[in-house]
JSON list of N, CA and C in Angstrom, two decimals:
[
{"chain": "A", "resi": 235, "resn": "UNK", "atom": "N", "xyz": [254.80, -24.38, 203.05]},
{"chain": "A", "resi": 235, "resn": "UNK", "atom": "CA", "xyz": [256.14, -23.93, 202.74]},
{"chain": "A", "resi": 235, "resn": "UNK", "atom": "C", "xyz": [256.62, -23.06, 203.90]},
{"chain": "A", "resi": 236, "resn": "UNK", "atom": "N", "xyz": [257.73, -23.19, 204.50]},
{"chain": "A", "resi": 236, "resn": "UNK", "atom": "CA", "xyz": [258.48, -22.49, 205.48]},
{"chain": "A", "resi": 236, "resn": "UNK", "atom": "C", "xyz": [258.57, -20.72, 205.15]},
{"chain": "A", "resi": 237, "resn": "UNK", "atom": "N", "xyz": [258.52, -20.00, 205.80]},
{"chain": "A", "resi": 237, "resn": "UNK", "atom": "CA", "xyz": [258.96, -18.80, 205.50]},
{"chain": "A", "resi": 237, "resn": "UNK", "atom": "C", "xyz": [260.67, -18.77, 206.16]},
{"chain": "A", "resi": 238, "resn": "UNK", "atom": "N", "xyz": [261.19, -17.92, 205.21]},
{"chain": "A", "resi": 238, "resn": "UNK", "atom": "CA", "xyz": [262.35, -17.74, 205.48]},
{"chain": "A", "resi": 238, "resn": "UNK", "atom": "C", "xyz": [262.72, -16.24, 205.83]},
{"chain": "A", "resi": 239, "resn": "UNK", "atom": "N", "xyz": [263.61, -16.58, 207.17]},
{"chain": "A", "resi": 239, "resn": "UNK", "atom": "CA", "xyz": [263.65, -15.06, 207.74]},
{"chain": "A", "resi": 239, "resn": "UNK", "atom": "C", "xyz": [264.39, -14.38, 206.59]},
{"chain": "A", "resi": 240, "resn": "UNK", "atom": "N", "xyz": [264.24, -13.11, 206.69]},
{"chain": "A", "resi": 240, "resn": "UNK", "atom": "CA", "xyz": [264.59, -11.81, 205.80]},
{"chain": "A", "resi": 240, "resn": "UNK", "atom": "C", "xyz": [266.11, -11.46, 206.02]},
{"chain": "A", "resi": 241, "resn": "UNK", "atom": "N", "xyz": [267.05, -12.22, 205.43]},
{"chain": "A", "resi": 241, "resn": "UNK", "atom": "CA", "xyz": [268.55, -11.19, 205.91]},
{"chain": "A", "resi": 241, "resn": "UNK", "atom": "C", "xyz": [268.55, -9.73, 205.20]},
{"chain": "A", "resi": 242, "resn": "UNK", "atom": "N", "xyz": [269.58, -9.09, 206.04]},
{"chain": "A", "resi": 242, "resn": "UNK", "atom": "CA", "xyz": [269.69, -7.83, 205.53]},
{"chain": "A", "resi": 242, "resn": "UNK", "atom": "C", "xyz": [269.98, -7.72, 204.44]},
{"chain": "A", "resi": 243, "resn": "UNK", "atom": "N", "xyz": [269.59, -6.74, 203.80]},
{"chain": "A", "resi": 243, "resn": "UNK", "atom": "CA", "xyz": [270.16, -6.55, 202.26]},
{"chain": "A", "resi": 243, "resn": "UNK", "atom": "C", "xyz": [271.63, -5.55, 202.25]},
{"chain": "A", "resi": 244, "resn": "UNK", "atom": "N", "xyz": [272.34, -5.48, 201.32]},
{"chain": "A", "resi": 244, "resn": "UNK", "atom": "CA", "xyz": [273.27, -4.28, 201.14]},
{"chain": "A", "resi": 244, "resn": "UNK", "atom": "C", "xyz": [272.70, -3.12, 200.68]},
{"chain": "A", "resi": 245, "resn": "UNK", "atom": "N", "xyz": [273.62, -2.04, 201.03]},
{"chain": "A", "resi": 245, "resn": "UNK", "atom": "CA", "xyz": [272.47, -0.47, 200.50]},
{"chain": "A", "resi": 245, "resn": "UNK", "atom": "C", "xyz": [273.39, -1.01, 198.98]},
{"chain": "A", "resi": 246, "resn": "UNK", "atom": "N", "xyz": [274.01, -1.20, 198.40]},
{"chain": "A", "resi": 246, "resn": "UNK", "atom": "CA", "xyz": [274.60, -1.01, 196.98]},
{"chain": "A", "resi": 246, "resn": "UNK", "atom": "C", "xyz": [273.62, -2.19, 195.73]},
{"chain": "A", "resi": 247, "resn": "UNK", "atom": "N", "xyz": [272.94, -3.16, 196.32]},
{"chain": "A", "resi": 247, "resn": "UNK", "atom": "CA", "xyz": [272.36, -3.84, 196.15]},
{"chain": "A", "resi": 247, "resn": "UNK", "atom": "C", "xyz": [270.71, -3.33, 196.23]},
{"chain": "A", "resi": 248, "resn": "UNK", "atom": "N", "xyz": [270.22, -2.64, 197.01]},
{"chain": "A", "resi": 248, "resn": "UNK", "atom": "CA", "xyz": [268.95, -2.07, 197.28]},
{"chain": "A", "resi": 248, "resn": "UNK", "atom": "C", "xyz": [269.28, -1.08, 196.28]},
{"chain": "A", "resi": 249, "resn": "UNK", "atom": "N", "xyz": [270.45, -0.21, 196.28]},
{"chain": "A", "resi": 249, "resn": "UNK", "atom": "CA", "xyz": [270.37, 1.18, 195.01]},
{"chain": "A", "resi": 249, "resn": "UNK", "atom": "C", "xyz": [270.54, 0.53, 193.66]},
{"chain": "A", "resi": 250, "resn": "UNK", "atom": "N", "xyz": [270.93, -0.64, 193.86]},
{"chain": "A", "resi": 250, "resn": "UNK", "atom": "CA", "xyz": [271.26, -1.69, 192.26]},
{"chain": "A", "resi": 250, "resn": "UNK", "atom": "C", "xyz": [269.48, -0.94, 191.83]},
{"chain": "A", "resi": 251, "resn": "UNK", "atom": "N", "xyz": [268.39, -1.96, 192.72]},
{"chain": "A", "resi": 251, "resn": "UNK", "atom": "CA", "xyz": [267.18, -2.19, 192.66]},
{"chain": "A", "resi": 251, "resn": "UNK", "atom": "C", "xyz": [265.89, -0.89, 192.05]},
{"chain": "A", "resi": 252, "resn": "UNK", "atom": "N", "xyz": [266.49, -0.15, 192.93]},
{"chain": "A", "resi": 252, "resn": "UNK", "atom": "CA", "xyz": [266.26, 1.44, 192.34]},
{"chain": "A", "resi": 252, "resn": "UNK", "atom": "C", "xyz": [266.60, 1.29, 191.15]},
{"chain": "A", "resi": 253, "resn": "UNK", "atom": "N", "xyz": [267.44, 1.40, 190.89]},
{"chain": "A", "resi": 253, "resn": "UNK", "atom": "CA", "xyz": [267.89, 2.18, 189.89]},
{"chain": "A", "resi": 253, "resn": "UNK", "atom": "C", "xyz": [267.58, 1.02, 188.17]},
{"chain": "A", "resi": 254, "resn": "UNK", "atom": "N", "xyz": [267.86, 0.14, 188.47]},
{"chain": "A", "resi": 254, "resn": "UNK", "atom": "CA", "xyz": [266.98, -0.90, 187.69]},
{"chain": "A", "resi": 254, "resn": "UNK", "atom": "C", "xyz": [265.21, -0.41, 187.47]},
{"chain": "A", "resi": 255, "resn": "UNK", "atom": "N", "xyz": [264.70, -0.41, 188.40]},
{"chain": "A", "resi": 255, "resn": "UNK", "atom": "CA", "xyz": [263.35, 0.15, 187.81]},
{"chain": "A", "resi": 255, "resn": "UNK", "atom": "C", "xyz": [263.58, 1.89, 186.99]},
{"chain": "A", "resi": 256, "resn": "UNK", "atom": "N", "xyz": [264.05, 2.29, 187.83]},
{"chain": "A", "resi": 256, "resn": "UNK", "atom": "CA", "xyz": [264.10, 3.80, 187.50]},
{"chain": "A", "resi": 256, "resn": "UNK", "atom": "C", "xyz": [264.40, 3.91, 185.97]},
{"chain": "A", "resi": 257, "resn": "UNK", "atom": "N", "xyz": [265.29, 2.88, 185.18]},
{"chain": "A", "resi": 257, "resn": "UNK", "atom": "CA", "xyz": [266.14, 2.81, 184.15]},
{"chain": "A", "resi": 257, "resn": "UNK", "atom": "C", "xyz": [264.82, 2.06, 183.29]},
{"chain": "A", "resi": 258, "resn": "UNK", "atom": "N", "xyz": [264.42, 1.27, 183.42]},
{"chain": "A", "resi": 258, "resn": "UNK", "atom": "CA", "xyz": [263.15, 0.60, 183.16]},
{"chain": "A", "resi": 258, "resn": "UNK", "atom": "C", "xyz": [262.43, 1.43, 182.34]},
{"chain": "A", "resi": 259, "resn": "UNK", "atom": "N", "xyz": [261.94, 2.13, 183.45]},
{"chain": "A", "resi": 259, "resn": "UNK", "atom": "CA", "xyz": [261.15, 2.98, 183.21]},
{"chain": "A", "resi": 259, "resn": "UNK", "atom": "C", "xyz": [261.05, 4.06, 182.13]},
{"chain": "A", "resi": 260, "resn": "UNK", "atom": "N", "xyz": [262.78, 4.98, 182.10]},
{"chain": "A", "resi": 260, "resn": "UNK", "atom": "CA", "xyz": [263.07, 5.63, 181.04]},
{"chain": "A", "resi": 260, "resn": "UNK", "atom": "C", "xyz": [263.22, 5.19, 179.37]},
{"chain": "A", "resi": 261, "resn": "UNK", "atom": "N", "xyz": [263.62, 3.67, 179.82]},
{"chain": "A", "resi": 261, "resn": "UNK", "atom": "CA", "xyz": [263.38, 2.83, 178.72]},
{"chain": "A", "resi": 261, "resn": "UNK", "atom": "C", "xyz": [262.32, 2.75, 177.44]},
{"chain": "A", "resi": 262, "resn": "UNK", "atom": "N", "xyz": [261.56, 2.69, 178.84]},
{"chain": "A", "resi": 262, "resn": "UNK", "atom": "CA", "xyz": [259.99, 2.24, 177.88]},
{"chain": "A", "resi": 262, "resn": "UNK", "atom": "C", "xyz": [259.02, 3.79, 177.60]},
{"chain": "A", "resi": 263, "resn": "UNK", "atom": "N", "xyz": [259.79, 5.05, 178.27]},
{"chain": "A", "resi": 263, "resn": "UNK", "atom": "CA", "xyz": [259.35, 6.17, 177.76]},
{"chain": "A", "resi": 263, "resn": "UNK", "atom": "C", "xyz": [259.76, 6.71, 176.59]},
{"chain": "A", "resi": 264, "resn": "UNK", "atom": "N", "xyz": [260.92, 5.93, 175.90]},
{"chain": "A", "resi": 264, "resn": "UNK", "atom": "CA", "xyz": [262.02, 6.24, 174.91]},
{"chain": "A", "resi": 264, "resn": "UNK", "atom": "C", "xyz": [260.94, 5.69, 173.87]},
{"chain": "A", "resi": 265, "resn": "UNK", "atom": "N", "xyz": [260.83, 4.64, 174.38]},
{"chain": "A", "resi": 265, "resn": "UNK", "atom": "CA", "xyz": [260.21, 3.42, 172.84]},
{"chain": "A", "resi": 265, "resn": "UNK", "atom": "C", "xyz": [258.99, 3.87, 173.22]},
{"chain": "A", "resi": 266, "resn": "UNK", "atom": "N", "xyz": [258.08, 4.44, 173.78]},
{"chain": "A", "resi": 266, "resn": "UNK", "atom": "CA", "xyz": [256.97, 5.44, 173.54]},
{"chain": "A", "resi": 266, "resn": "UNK", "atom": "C", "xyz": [256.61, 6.53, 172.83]},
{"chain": "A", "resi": 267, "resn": "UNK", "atom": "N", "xyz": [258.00, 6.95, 172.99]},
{"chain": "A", "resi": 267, "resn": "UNK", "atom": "CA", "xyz": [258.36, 8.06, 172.40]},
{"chain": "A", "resi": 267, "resn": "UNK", "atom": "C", "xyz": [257.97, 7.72, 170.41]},
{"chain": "A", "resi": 268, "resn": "UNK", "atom": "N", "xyz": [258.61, 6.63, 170.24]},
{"chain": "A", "resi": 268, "resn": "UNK", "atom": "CA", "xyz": [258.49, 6.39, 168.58]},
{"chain": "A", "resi": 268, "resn": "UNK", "atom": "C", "xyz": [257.86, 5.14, 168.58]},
{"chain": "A", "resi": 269, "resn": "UNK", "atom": "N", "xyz": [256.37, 4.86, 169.49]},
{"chain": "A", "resi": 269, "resn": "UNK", "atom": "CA", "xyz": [255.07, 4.33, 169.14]},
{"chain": "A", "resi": 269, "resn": "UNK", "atom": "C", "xyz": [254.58, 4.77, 167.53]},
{"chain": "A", "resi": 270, "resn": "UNK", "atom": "N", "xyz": [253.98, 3.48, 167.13]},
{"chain": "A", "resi": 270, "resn": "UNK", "atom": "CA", "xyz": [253.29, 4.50, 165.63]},
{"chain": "A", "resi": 270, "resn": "UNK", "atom": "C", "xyz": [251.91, 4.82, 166.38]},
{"chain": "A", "resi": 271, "resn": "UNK", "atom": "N", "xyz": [251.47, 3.45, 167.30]},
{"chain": "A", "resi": 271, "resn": "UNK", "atom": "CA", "xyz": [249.89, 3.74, 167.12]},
{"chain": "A", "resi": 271, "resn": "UNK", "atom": "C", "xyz": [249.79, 4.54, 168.63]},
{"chain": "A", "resi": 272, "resn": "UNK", "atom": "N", "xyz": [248.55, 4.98, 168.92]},
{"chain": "A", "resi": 272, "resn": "UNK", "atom": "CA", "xyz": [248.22, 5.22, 170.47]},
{"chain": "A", "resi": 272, "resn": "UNK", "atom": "C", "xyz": [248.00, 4.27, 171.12]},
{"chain": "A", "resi": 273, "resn": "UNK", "atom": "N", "xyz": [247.10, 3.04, 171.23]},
{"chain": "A", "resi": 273, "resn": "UNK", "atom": "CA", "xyz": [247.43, 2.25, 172.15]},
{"chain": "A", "resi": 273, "resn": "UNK", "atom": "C", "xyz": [248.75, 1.60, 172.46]},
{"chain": "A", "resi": 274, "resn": "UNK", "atom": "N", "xyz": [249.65, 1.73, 171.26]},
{"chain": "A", "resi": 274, "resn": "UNK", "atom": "CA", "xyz": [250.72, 1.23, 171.87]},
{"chain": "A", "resi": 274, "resn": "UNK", "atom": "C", "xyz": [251.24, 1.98, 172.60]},
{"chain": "A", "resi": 275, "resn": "UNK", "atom": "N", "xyz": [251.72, 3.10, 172.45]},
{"chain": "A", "resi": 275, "resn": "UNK", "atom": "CA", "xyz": [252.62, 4.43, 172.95]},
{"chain": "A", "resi": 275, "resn": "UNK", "atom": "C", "xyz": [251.47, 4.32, 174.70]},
{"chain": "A", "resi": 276, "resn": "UNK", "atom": "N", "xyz": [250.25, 3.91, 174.74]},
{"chain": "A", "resi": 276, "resn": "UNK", "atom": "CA", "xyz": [249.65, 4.61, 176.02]},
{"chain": "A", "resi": 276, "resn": "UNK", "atom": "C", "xyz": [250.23, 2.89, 177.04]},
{"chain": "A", "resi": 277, "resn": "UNK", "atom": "N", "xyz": [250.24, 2.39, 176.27]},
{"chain": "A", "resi": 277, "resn": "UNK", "atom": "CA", "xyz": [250.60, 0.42, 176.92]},
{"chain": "A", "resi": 277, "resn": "UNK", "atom": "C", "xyz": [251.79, 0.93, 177.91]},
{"chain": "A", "resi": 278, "resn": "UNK", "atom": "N", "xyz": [252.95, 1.29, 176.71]},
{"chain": "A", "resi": 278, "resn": "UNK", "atom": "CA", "xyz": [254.47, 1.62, 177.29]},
{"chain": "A", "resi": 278, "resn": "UNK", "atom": "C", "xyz": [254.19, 2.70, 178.30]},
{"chain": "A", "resi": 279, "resn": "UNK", "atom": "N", "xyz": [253.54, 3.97, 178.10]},
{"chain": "A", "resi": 279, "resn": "UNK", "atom": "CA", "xyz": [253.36, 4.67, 179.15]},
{"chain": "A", "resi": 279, "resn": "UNK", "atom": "C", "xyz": [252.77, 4.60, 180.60]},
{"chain": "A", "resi": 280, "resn": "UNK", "atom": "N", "xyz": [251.78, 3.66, 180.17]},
{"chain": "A", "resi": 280, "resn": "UNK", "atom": "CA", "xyz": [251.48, 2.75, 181.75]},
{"chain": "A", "resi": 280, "resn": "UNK", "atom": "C", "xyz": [251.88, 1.64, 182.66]},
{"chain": "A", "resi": 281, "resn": "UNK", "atom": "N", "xyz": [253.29, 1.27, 181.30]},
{"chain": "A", "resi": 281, "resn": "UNK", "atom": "CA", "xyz": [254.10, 0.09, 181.87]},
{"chain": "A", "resi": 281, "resn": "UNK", "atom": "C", "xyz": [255.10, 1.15, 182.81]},
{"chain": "A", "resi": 282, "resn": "UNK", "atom": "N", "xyz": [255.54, 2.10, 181.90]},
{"chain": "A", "resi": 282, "resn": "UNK", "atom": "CA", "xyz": [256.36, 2.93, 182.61]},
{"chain": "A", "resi": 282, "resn": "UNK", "atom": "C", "xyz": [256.14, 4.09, 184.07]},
{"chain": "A", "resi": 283, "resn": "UNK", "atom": "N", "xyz": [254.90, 4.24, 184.25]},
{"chain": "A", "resi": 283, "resn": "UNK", "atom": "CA", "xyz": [254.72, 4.60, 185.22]},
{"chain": "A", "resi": 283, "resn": "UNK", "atom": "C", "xyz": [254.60, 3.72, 186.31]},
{"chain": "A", "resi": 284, "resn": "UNK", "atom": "N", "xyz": [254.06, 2.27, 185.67]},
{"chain": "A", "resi": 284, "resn": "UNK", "atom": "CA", "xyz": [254.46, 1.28, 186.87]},
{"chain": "A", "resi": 284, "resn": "UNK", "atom": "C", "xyz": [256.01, 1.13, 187.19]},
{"chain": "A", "resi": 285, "resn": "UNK", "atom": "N", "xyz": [257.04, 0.83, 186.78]},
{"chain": "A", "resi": 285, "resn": "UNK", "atom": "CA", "xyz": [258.26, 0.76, 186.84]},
{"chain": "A", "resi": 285, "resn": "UNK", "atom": "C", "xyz": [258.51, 2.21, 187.83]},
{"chain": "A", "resi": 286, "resn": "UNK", "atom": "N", "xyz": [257.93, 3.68, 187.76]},
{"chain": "A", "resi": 286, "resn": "UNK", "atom": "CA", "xyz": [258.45, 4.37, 188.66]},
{"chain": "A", "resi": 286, "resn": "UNK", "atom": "C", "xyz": [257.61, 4.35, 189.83]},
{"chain": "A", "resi": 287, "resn": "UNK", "atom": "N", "xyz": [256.43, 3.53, 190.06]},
{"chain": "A", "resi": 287, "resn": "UNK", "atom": "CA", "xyz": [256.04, 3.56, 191.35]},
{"chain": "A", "resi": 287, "resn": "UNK", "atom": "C", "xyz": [256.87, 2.07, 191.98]},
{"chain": "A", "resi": 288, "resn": "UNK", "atom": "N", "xyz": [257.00, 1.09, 191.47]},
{"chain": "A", "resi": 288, "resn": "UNK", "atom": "CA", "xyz": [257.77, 0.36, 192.12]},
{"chain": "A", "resi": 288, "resn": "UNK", "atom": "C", "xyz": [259.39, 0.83, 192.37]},
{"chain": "A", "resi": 289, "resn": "UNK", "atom": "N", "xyz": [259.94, 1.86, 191.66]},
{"chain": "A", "resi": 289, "resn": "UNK", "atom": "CA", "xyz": [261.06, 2.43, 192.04]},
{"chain": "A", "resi": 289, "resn": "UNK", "atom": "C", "xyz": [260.98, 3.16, 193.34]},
{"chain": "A", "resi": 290, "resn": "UNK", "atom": "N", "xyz": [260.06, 3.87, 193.71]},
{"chain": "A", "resi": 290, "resn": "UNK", "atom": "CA", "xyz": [259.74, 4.64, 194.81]},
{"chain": "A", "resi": 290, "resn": "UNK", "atom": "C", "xyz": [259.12, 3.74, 195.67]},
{"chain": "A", "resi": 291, "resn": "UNK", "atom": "N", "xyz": [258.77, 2.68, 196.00]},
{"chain": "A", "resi": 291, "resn": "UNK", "atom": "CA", "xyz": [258.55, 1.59, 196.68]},
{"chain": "A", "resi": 291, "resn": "UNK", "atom": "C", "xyz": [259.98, 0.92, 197.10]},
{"chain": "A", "resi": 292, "resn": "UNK", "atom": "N", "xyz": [260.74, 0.98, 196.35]},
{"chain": "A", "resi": 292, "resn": "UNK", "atom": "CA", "xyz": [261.96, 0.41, 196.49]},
{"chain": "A", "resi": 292, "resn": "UNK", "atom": "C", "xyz": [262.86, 1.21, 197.41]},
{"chain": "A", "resi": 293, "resn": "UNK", "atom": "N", "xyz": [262.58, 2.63, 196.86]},
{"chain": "A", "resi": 293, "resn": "UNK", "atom": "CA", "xyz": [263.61, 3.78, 197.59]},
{"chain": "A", "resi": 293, "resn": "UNK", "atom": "C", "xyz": [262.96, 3.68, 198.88]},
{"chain": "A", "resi": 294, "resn": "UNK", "atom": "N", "xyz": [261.63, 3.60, 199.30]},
{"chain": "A", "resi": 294, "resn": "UNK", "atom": "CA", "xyz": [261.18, 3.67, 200.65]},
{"chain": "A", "resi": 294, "resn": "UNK", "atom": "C", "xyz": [261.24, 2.24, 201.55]},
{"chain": "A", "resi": 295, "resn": "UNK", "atom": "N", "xyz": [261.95, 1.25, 201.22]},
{"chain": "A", "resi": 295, "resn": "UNK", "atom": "CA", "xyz": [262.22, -0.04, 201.50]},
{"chain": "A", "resi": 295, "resn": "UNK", "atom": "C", "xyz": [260.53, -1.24, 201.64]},
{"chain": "A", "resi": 296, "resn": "UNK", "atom": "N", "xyz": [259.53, -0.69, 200.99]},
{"chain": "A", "resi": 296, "resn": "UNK", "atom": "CA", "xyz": [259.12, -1.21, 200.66]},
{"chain": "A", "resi": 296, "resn": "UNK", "atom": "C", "xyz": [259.13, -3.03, 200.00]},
{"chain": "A", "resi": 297, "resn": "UNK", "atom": "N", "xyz": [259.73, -2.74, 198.91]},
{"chain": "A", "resi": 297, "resn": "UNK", "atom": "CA", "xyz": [260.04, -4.02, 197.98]},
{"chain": "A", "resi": 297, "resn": "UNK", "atom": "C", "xyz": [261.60, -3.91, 198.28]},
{"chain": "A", "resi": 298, "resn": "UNK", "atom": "N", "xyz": [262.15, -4.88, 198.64]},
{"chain": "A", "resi": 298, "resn": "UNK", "atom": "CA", "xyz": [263.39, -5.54, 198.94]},
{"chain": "A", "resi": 298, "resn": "UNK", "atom": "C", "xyz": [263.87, -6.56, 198.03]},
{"chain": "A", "resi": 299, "resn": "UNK", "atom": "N", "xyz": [265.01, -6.48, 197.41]},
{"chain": "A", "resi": 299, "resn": "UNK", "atom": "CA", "xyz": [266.04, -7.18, 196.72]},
{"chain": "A", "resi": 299, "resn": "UNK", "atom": "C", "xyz": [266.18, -8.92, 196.73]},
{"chain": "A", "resi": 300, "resn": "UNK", "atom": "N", "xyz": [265.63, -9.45, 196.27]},
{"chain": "A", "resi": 300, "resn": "UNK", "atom": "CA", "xyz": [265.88, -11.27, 196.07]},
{"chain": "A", "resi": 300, "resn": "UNK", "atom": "C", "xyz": [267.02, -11.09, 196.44]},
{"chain": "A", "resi": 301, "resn": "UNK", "atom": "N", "xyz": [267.49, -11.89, 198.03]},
{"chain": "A", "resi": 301, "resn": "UNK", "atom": "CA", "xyz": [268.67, -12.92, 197.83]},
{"chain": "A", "resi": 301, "resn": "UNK", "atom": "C", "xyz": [269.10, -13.96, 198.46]},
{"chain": "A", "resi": 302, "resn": "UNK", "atom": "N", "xyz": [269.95, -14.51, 197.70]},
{"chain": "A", "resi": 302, "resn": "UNK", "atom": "CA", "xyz": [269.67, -15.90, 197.63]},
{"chain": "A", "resi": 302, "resn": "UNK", "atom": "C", "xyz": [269.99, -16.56, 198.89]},
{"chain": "A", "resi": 303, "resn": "UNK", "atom": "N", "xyz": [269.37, -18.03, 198.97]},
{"chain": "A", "resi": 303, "resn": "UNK", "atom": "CA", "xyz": [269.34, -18.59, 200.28]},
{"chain": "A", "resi": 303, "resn": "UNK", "atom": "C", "xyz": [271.12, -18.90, 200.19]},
{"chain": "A", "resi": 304, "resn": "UNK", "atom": "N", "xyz": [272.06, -19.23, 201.60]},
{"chain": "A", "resi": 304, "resn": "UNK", "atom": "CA", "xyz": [273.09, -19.60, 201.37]},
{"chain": "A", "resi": 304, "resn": "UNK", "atom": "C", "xyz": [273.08, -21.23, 200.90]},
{"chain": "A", "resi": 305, "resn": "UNK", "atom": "N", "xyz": [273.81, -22.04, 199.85]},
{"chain": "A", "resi": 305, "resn": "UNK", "atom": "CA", "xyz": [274.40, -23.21, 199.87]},
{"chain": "A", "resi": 305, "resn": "UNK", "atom": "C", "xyz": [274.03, -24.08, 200.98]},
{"chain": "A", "resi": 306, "resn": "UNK", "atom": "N", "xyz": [273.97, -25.20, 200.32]},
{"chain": "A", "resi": 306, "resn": "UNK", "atom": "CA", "xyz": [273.13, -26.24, 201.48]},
{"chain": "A", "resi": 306, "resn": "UNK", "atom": "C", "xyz": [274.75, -27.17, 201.38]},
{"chain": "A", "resi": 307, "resn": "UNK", "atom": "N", "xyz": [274.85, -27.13, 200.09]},
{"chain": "A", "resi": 307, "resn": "UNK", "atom": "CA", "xyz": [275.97, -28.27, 200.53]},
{"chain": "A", "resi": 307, "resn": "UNK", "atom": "C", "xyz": [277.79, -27.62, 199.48]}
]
């Protein structure tokens, strides 16, 4: 499979990306919040700390934004 060069991304599009995990994240600390059991509440809490290390991966341009190839035809 070809690799395809990397176009630039937009910063409003990269802060989309942020902020999508970041939001994620608070998400699944909410519905942790009113877990009944502990493994569930500890599941969401380790989903959610993943969501803020890929947010801070994101802020440091790390992980970059899908986009799309242009139209072929």
């Amino acid at each position: 499979m070809p690799v395809r060069p990397q176009r630039p991304v937009g910063r409003s599009l990269h802060e989309k990306l942020v902020r999508a995990y970041a939001d994620e994240a608070a998400r699944l600390r909410e519905l942790a919040a009113g877990a009944t059991t502990a493994r569930v509440r500890l599941r969401l809490l380790d989903e959610a700390d993943n969501q803020e290390r890929l947010a801070q991966a994101a802020r440091r341009g790390i992980i970059q934004p899908q986009v799309a190839p242009p139209a072929l035809w």
